[in-house]
Amino acid sequence: MHPILKLVAERLGIGLLLLLAASALIFGLTEVLPGDAAQAILGQAATPESLANLRTEMGLDRPAFTRYFEWLGGIMTGDMGVALTNKLPIGDQVASRMSNTLFLAFWAAIISVPLALVLGLIAVRYQNRWPDKIISGITLASISLPEFMIAYLLIFFFAVQLFWAPSFASINDSMTLLEQLHAISLPVAVLTLVVLAHMMRMTRAAILNVMQSAYIETAELKGLNTFAVIRKHAFPNAIAPIVNVVMINLAYLVVGVVVVEVVFAYPGMGQYLVDAVVKRDVPVVLACGVIFAAVYIILNIVADVVSILANPRLRHPK
Amino acid sequence: MTTSLLEVRGLKIGATVYPPGEKPHDIEIVHGVDFDVEPGKVLGLIGESGAGKSTIGLAAMAYGRGGVELTGGSVMVNGRDVLQSSTRDVRRLRGAEVTYVSQSAAASFNPAKQIMEQVIEAAVLHGKFNKSDAEQRACDLFAKLGLPDPDNIGNRYPHQVSGGQLQRCMTALALCPEPDLVVFDEPTTALDVTTQIDVLKAIKDAIRDTGVAALYITHDLAVVAQVSDHIMVLRMGEMVEYGTTDEIINHPKEDYTKALVSVRSIEHEEKQPTEPVLRVENITARYKGTKFDVLHNVSVDLSPGQTLAVVGESGSGKSTLARVITGLLPPRDGTITFAGRTLTPDQPSRSIEDLRELQMIYQMADTAMNPRQTVGTIIGRPLEFYFGLKGAEKQKRIQELLDEIELGKGFQDRYPAELSGGQKQRVCIARALAAKPKLIICDEVTSALDPLVADGILKLLLELQKIEDVAYLFITHDLATVRAIADSIAVMYQGRVQRYGTKSEVLTPPFDDYTDLLLSSVPEMKLGWLEDVIANRKMESAGN
């Protein structure tokens, strides 16, 4: 078998194991928390008898192991269970929430990733000169501010003062794409500012590291201009570390948007999770946890695979 | 003079240095150098490290490596002063009129791109050829340089070809845009001796066939004698002597040139074998996780107070043998007897006495010392560890050892960064001697040093051998070193001992084919040597 296929298969296997471990951990954590679904439903009015009855009815009196595997089996067949609060199947709600979150993450990524790479290249080209310092300064400032702070600042200026964009990012299927984009413009801007610095600085550091190599001197002695040297000879060798950071930030765009979704009242996964936690809707919390874990693991596998593919020694063995 | 292609006048080059414990300041590293290169001629620049030869070579492309700045004088290429040219004009010159071949092709090729793309890049960029013509020219050059499968080798990635082949690809890269001048910067120094002569021959033929002029930079006078028309000897940024190759090699005027020419003047009388202190019997070894033995049935003896030279090319197993003897790599089979005791295979289970009596000196003195410890601490450590010496007693012994390695009193408080390459290696020798060993394994201890400095280290080692009666297992690829210091020799080839005996036995014909190839490949300071050797070869070199 080609060594690359083997490495990719290995990564996929490890990813599956990791996901299994994460599901067990999430389930275990909700188990050790005080109270359970029965308690949550009955609330303050619970008597020991009614609690015991409801637990038997819901199967909660059975051992945790049995319930874990039952739950796991359900997830693997696409059945995530029923929400306690509204008795609706979790799967349907997750689907619509997830598509909203991915829509937001997608547009944030489309803007932030190329922008970070280009800014990183410019920072290298003008290393330690004013363009580098301005780029570093602005991106560092934006990552240093808490995201809700950036969000409120943007709302204040662009929604309250200038009326350019709505402060509530509610979208639905009846809107056109342009209307939707207009609705999410502020959350996308916030997310972009939050993830930009990390990716841009890694791009800068990874390329600068490569710029020390002897083959960069070879390229300069061929008469290439500095930007061509960076683009043609430095960047291809800096892909692996850059992709890793990009993927971590993409994962953040999906699973880390809780604050931004709450501030802009955006109907995504983050809102959904926060609601479920407040209402102690354990099955929903479990489902969200597993989905977030899966997103993280998948994106990291993608990063690993791209790093492997970027290495000519693995792509073209001797 | 209008006939000169390259005309350098009063070239001054400066750099900012950051010495430990001092403020950074500017120094001048080249102090006004004049020379010419005529079209189609080869000028050899020779000198030790720090002589400024690479810096001068790169100045022909208006390039200063690191913090180096071209501060004065003029460098005229085809009648234009490149030091006064705009960045744009300099870029038009680089890769078109002047090209560069570096010492390490392995580092100078971009690992992420195919060889062909990199070879033709400059020619296409400067509009000398279109892509397909450039590729055709590259293939012709690959063929001319004796590369295997010249039509397809360009599709490979740098890691897919050997070091010697990559060095030839680098030469093709430099010749592809039809430059007027090529700067060769130690192009064969990193290669094995048998590979070196093939590459040297390929470069020489390519220079002759394309009619290009060249600056050939090296520290090896014997190498430069084979390719140059003229030679300029440099020392500490100044010209020592300039002349035709014949004048420099056969009739040097300056003392420094004479010292370079007559290097390796060590007198050493061969000793006859006695009851061995180290006996290696039938050692077979392989690295963990691999499927092939790297040592096959290796047996050698070493008598007390004598030197056994283990010679061979990279990959022949000579350093692996050292790892087996020191216990870092337990062998699969075979025994090692040392000072009458059978050594346990792995190092952790050896007694402190075994460890003390078997010391090691490494190729890179730099990385073998803790940069944050003073020389006194470095040498003092084995004195504490093996003999429990403390205080005044320890200081006295450190001083004795420093005297033995011919370094003065002040060196005790210095840090490794404040020492020269030769001085560092001397400290490593003192550290090994501090343990009062019976055997020191010397792994390529002089290969990172300049010839004159290396000579000093070898003389010191021989002197210490007389005083301390210590045996050396001397691992090297340099046969000149072997001739200078060995009592017996083991020639290794592909993990086997190919030829073994006293020095006179091993160096007396008839030879087996490999020993013949190895011995004949050592460059000699003789005009026309290269052609004679190639014509009389019985075996292809391994690096091809």
PDB file of C-alpha atoms in Angstrom, chain B residues 230-407:
ATOM      1  CA  HIS B 230      45.092  30.744 -11.757  1.00  0.00           C
ATOM      2  CA  ILE B 231      45.046  30.536  -7.981  1.00  0.00           C
ATOM      3  CA  MET B 232      44.698  33.268  -5.405  1.00  0.00           C
ATOM      4  CA  VAL B 233      45.661  32.407  -1.842  1.00  0.00           C
ATOM      5  CA  LEU B 234      43.685  34.304   0.799  1.00  0.00           C
ATOM      6  CA  ARG B 235      44.271  34.671   4.493  1.00  0.00           C
ATOM      7  CA  MET B 236      42.177  36.670   6.954  1.00  0.00           C
ATOM      8  CA  GLY B 237      40.632  38.817   4.254  1.00  0.00           C
ATOM      9  CA  GLU B 238      43.860  39.628   2.449  1.00  0.00           C
ATOM     10  CA  MET B 239      45.578  38.244  -0.607  1.00  0.00           C
ATOM     11  CA  VAL B 240      48.703  36.277   0.236  1.00  0.00           C
ATOM     12  CA  GLU B 241      49.796  35.174  -3.193  1.00  0.00           C
ATOM     13  CA  TYR B 242      48.462  35.100  -6.735  1.00  0.00           C
ATOM     14  CA  GLY B 243      49.809  33.138  -9.667  1.00  0.00           C
ATOM     15  CA  THR B 244      49.214  30.459 -12.246  1.00  0.00           C
ATOM     16  CA  THR B 245      48.301  27.077 -10.854  1.00  0.00           C
ATOM     17  CA  ASP B 246      51.745  25.763 -11.738  1.00  0.00           C
ATOM     18  CA  GLU B 247      53.472  28.626  -9.917  1.00  0.00           C
ATOM     19  CA  ILE B 248      51.434  28.217  -6.741  1.00  0.00           C
ATOM     20  CA  ILE B 249      51.676  24.434  -6.558  1.00  0.00           C
ATOM     21  CA  ASN B 250      55.243  23.920  -7.665  1.00  0.00           C
ATOM     22  CA  HIS B 251      56.988  27.203  -6.832  1.00  0.00           C
ATOM     23  CA  PRO B 252      55.153  28.908  -3.971  1.00  0.00           C
ATOM     24  CA  LYS B 253      56.836  32.112  -2.785  1.00  0.00           C
ATOM     25  CA  GLU B 254      55.084  32.981   0.469  1.00  0.00           C
ATOM     26  CA  ASP B 255      55.596  30.990   3.669  1.00  0.00           C
ATOM     27  CA  TYR B 256      51.869  30.603   4.178  1.00  0.00           C
ATOM     28  CA  THR B 257      51.395  29.100   0.720  1.00  0.00           C
ATOM     29  CA  LYS B 258      54.336  26.798   1.339  1.00  0.00           C
ATOM     30  CA  ALA B 259      52.702  25.637   4.581  1.00  0.00           C
ATOM     31  CA  LEU B 260      49.455  24.934   2.688  1.00  0.00           C
ATOM     32  CA  VAL B 261      51.289  23.036  -0.023  1.00  0.00           C
ATOM     33  CA  SER B 262      53.330  20.946   2.384  1.00  0.00           C
ATOM     34  CA  VAL B 263      50.557  20.213   4.853  1.00  0.00           C
ATOM     35  CA  ARG B 264      50.551  16.662   6.274  1.00  0.00           C
ATOM     36  CA  SER B 265      54.230  16.634   7.097  1.00  0.00           C
ATOM     37  CA  ILE B 266      53.710  14.475  10.173  1.00  0.00           C
ATOM     38  CA  GLU B 267      56.427  11.964  10.957  1.00  0.00           C
ATOM     39  CA  HIS B 268      55.096   8.860  12.619  1.00  0.00           C
ATOM     40  CA  GLU B 269      56.905   5.589  12.964  1.00  0.00           C
ATOM     41  CA  GLU B 270      54.704   2.540  12.636  1.00  0.00           C
ATOM     42  CA  LYS B 271      54.588   0.255  15.701  1.00  0.00           C
ATOM     43  CA  GLN B 272      54.201  -3.524  15.507  1.00  0.00           C
ATOM     44  CA  PRO B 273      51.119  -5.159  17.067  1.00  0.00           C
ATOM     45  CA  THR B 274      51.374  -6.560  20.610  1.00  0.00           C
ATOM     46  CA  GLU B 275      48.875  -8.145  23.018  1.00  0.00           C
ATOM     47  CA  PRO B 276      45.685  -6.151  22.170  1.00  0.00           C
ATOM     48  CA  VAL B 277      43.884  -3.849  24.603  1.00  0.00           C
ATOM     49  CA  LEU B 278      40.751  -4.000  22.473  1.00  0.00           C
ATOM     50  CA  ARG B 279      39.622  -7.080  20.627  1.00  0.00           C
ATOM     51  CA  VAL B 280      36.497  -6.919  18.480  1.00  0.00           C
ATOM     52  CA  GLU B 281      35.373 -10.366  17.350  1.00  0.00           C
ATOM     53  CA  ASN B 282      32.755 -11.240  14.737  1.00  0.00           C
ATOM     54  CA  ILE B 283      30.492  -8.268  15.453  1.00  0.00           C
ATOM     55  CA  THR B 284      27.205  -8.232  13.562  1.00  0.00           C
ATOM     56  CA  ALA B 285      24.821  -5.357  14.257  1.00  0.00           C
ATOM     57  CA  ARG B 286      21.680  -3.689  12.968  1.00  0.00           C
ATOM     58  CA  TYR B 287      19.647  -0.689  14.021  1.00  0.00           C
ATOM     59  CA  LYS B 288      16.375  -1.178  15.856  1.00  0.00           C
ATOM     60  CA  GLY B 289      13.370  -1.406  13.570  1.00  0.00           C
ATOM     61  CA  THR B 290      15.419  -2.091  10.417  1.00  0.00           C
ATOM     62  CA  LYS B 291      15.723  -5.338   8.524  1.00  0.00           C
ATOM     63  CA  PHE B 292      19.348  -5.145   7.389  1.00  0.00           C
ATOM     64  CA  ASP B 293      22.625  -5.674   9.190  1.00  0.00           C
ATOM     65  CA  VAL B 294      24.897  -2.646   8.971  1.00  0.00           C
ATOM     66  CA  LEU B 295      27.912  -4.546  10.310  1.00  0.00           C
ATOM     67  CA  HIS B 296      28.765  -8.057   9.124  1.00  0.00           C
ATOM     68  CA  ASN B 297      31.208 -10.177  11.078  1.00  0.00           C
ATOM     69  CA  VAL B 298      33.612  -7.362  11.909  1.00  0.00           C
ATOM     70  CA  SER B 299      36.826  -8.347  13.710  1.00  0.00           C
ATOM     71  CA  VAL B 300      39.717  -6.011  14.552  1.00  0.00           C
ATOM     72  CA  ASP B 301      42.428  -5.782  17.238  1.00  0.00           C
ATOM     73  CA  LEU B 302      44.060  -2.709  18.725  1.00  0.00           C
ATOM     74  CA  SER B 303      47.345  -2.825  20.665  1.00  0.00           C
ATOM     75  CA  PRO B 304      47.947  -0.607  23.722  1.00  0.00           C
ATOM     76  CA  GLY B 305      49.398   2.793  22.920  1.00  0.00           C
ATOM     77  CA  GLN B 306      48.785   2.372  19.180  1.00  0.00           C
ATOM     78  CA  THR B 307      46.388   3.754  16.605  1.00  0.00           C
ATOM     79  CA  LEU B 308      43.941   1.740  14.546  1.00  0.00           C
ATOM     80  CA  ALA B 309      42.482   3.771  11.696  1.00  0.00           C
ATOM     81  CA  VAL B 310      39.035   2.701  10.502  1.00  0.00           C
ATOM     82  CA  VAL B 311      38.496   4.162   7.030  1.00  0.00           C
ATOM     83  CA  GLY B 312      35.584   4.064   4.614  1.00  0.00           C
ATOM     84  CA  GLU B 313      32.955   6.217   2.933  1.00  0.00           C
ATOM     85  CA  SER B 314      29.769   7.419   4.559  1.00  0.00           C
ATOM     86  CA  GLY B 315      27.490   4.470   5.121  1.00  0.00           C
ATOM     87  CA  SER B 316      30.354   1.975   5.368  1.00  0.00           C
ATOM     88  CA  GLY B 317      29.583   1.273   9.042  1.00  0.00           C
ATOM     89  CA  LYS B 318      32.577   2.900  10.685  1.00  0.00           C
ATOM     90  CA  SER B 319      30.632   5.085  13.101  1.00  0.00           C
ATOM     91  CA  THR B 320      28.296   2.171  13.843  1.00  0.00           C
ATOM     92  CA  LEU B 321      31.348   0.186  14.927  1.00  0.00           C
ATOM     93  CA  ALA B 322      32.141   2.961  17.421  1.00  0.00           C
ATOM     94  CA  ARG B 323      28.574   2.835  18.723  1.00  0.00           C
ATOM     95  CA  VAL B 324      28.853  -0.914  19.238  1.00  0.00           C
ATOM     96  CA  ILE B 325      32.176  -0.647  21.082  1.00  0.00           C
ATOM     97  CA  THR B 326      30.877   2.086  23.384  1.00  0.00           C
ATOM     98  CA  GLY B 327      27.727   0.053  24.077  1.00  0.00           C
ATOM     99  CA  LEU B 328      25.316   2.542  22.550  1.00  0.00           C
ATOM    100  CA  LEU B 329      24.194  -0.085  20.031  1.00  0.00           C
ATOM    101  CA  PRO B 330      24.267  -3.635  21.457  1.00  0.00           C
ATOM    102  CA  PRO B 331      25.377  -6.020  18.680  1.00  0.00           C
ATOM    103  CA  ARG B 332      23.325  -8.986  17.502  1.00  0.00           C
ATOM    104  CA  ASP B 333      26.322 -11.221  17.624  1.00  0.00           C
ATOM    105  CA  GLY B 334      30.002 -11.186  18.545  1.00  0.00           C
ATOM    106  CA  THR B 335      32.111 -10.175  21.546  1.00  0.00           C
ATOM    107  CA  ILE B 336      34.234  -7.218  22.577  1.00  0.00           C
ATOM    108  CA  THR B 337      37.171  -7.761  24.909  1.00  0.00           C
ATOM    109  CA  PHE B 338      38.672  -4.680  26.500  1.00  0.00           C
ATOM    110  CA  ALA B 339      41.717  -4.681  28.806  1.00  0.00           C
ATOM    111  CA  GLY B 340      41.245  -8.433  29.363  1.00  0.00           C
ATOM    112  CA  ARG B 341      37.553  -8.111  30.334  1.00  0.00           C
ATOM    113  CA  THR B 342      34.588  -9.027  28.173  1.00  0.00           C
ATOM    114  CA  LEU B 343      32.421  -5.919  27.842  1.00  0.00           C
ATOM    115  CA  THR B 344      28.677  -6.227  28.349  1.00  0.00           C
ATOM    116  CA  PRO B 345      26.811  -5.347  25.152  1.00  0.00           C
ATOM    117  CA  ASP B 346      24.857  -2.368  26.485  1.00  0.00           C
ATOM    118  CA  GLN B 347      26.349   0.725  28.012  1.00  0.00           C
ATOM    119  CA  PRO B 348      24.141   1.103  31.136  1.00  0.00           C
ATOM    120  CA  SER B 349      25.261  -2.266  32.518  1.00  0.00           C
ATOM    121  CA  ARG B 350      28.972  -1.511  32.205  1.00  0.00           C
ATOM    122  CA  SER B 351      31.119  -0.866  35.278  1.00  0.00           C
ATOM    123  CA  ILE B 352      32.393   2.626  36.016  1.00  0.00           C
ATOM    124  CA  GLU B 353      35.901   1.332  35.340  1.00  0.00           C
ATOM    125  CA  ASP B 354      34.909   0.233  31.814  1.00  0.00           C
ATOM    126  CA  LEU B 355      33.320   3.607  31.196  1.00  0.00           C
ATOM    127  CA  ARG B 356      36.362   5.482  32.468  1.00  0.00           C
ATOM    128  CA  GLU B 357      38.917   3.574  30.433  1.00  0.00           C
ATOM    129  CA  LEU B 358      37.001   3.956  27.174  1.00  0.00           C
ATOM    130  CA  GLN B 359      36.520   7.599  26.195  1.00  0.00           C
ATOM    131  CA  MET B 360      35.308   9.279  23.050  1.00  0.00           C
ATOM    132  CA  ILE B 361      36.026  12.443  21.048  1.00  0.00           C
ATOM    133  CA  TYR B 362      33.499  13.607  18.486  1.00  0.00           C
ATOM    134  CA  GLN B 363      33.553  15.290  15.079  1.00  0.00           C
ATOM    135  CA  MET B 364      31.592  18.358  16.142  1.00  0.00           C
ATOM    136  CA  ALA B 365      33.330  19.770  19.208  1.00  0.00           C
ATOM    137  CA  ASP B 366      30.664  22.480  19.210  1.00  0.00           C
ATOM    138  CA  THR B 367      27.776  20.188  19.985  1.00  0.00           C
ATOM    139  CA  ALA B 368      29.796  17.918  22.281  1.00  0.00           C
ATOM    140  CA  MET B 369      30.171  20.626  24.924  1.00  0.00           C
ATOM    141  CA  ASN B 370      27.572  22.356  27.072  1.00  0.00           C
ATOM    142  CA  PRO B 371      27.662  25.966  25.841  1.00  0.00           C
ATOM    143  CA  ARG B 372      26.771  27.237  29.331  1.00  0.00           C
ATOM    144  CA  GLN B 373      29.719  25.571  31.108  1.00  0.00           C
ATOM    145  CA  THR B 374      33.238  26.991  31.287  1.00  0.00           C
ATOM    146  CA  VAL B 375      36.226  25.029  30.023  1.00  0.00           C
ATOM    147  CA  GLY B 376      37.232  24.407  33.658  1.00  0.00           C
ATOM    148  CA  THR B 377      33.829  22.885  34.481  1.00  0.00           C
ATOM    149  CA  ILE B 378      33.862  20.758  31.324  1.00  0.00           C
ATOM    150  CA  ILE B 379      37.294  19.279  32.033  1.00  0.00           C
ATOM    151  CA  GLY B 380      36.651  19.094  35.772  1.00  0.00           C
ATOM    152  CA  ARG B 381      33.544  16.947  35.444  1.00  0.00           C
ATOM    153  CA  PRO B 382      35.291  13.603  34.690  1.00  0.00           C
ATOM    154  CA  LEU B 383      37.842  14.391  37.433  1.00  0.00           C
ATOM    155  CA  GLU B 384      35.020  14.609  39.989  1.00  0.00           C
ATOM    156  CA  PHE B 385      33.014  11.737  38.549  1.00  0.00           C
ATOM    157  CA  TYR B 386      35.781   9.158  38.184  1.00  0.00           C
ATOM    158  CA  PHE B 387      38.354  10.224  40.788  1.00  0.00           C
ATOM    159  CA  GLY B 388      36.342  12.301  43.263  1.00  0.00           C
ATOM    160  CA  LEU B 389      38.785  15.208  42.965  1.00  0.00           C
ATOM    161  CA  LYS B 390      37.748  18.479  44.597  1.00  0.00           C
ATOM    162  CA  GLY B 391      38.995  21.999  45.279  1.00  0.00           C
ATOM    163  CA  ALA B 392      42.695  22.776  44.860  1.00  0.00           C
ATOM    164  CA  GLU B 393      43.535  19.245  43.773  1.00  0.00           C
ATOM    165  CA  LYS B 394      41.017  19.407  40.966  1.00  0.00           C
ATOM    166  CA  GLN B 395      42.201  22.872  39.896  1.00  0.00           C
ATOM    167  CA  LYS B 396      45.789  21.617  39.741  1.00  0.00           C
ATOM    168  CA  ARG B 397      44.821  18.682  37.542  1.00  0.00           C
ATOM    169  CA  ILE B 398      42.726  20.929  35.248  1.00  0.00           C
ATOM    170  CA  GLN B 399      45.752  23.162  34.841  1.00  0.00           C
ATOM    171  CA  GLU B 400      47.966  20.187  33.985  1.00  0.00           C
ATOM    172  CA  LEU B 401      45.503  19.034  31.361  1.00  0.00           C
ATOM    173  CA  LEU B 402      45.241  22.527  29.863  1.00  0.00           C
ATOM    174  CA  ASP B 403      49.038  22.615  29.648  1.00  0.00           C
ATOM    175  CA  GLU B 404      49.045  19.236  27.937  1.00  0.00           C
ATOM    176  CA  ILE B 405      46.699  20.454  25.219  1.00  0.00           C
ATOM    177  CA  GLU B 406      48.823  23.587  24.824  1.00  0.00           C
ATOM    178  CA  LEU B 407      46.195  26.039  26.042  1.00  0.00           C
TER     179      LEU B 407
END
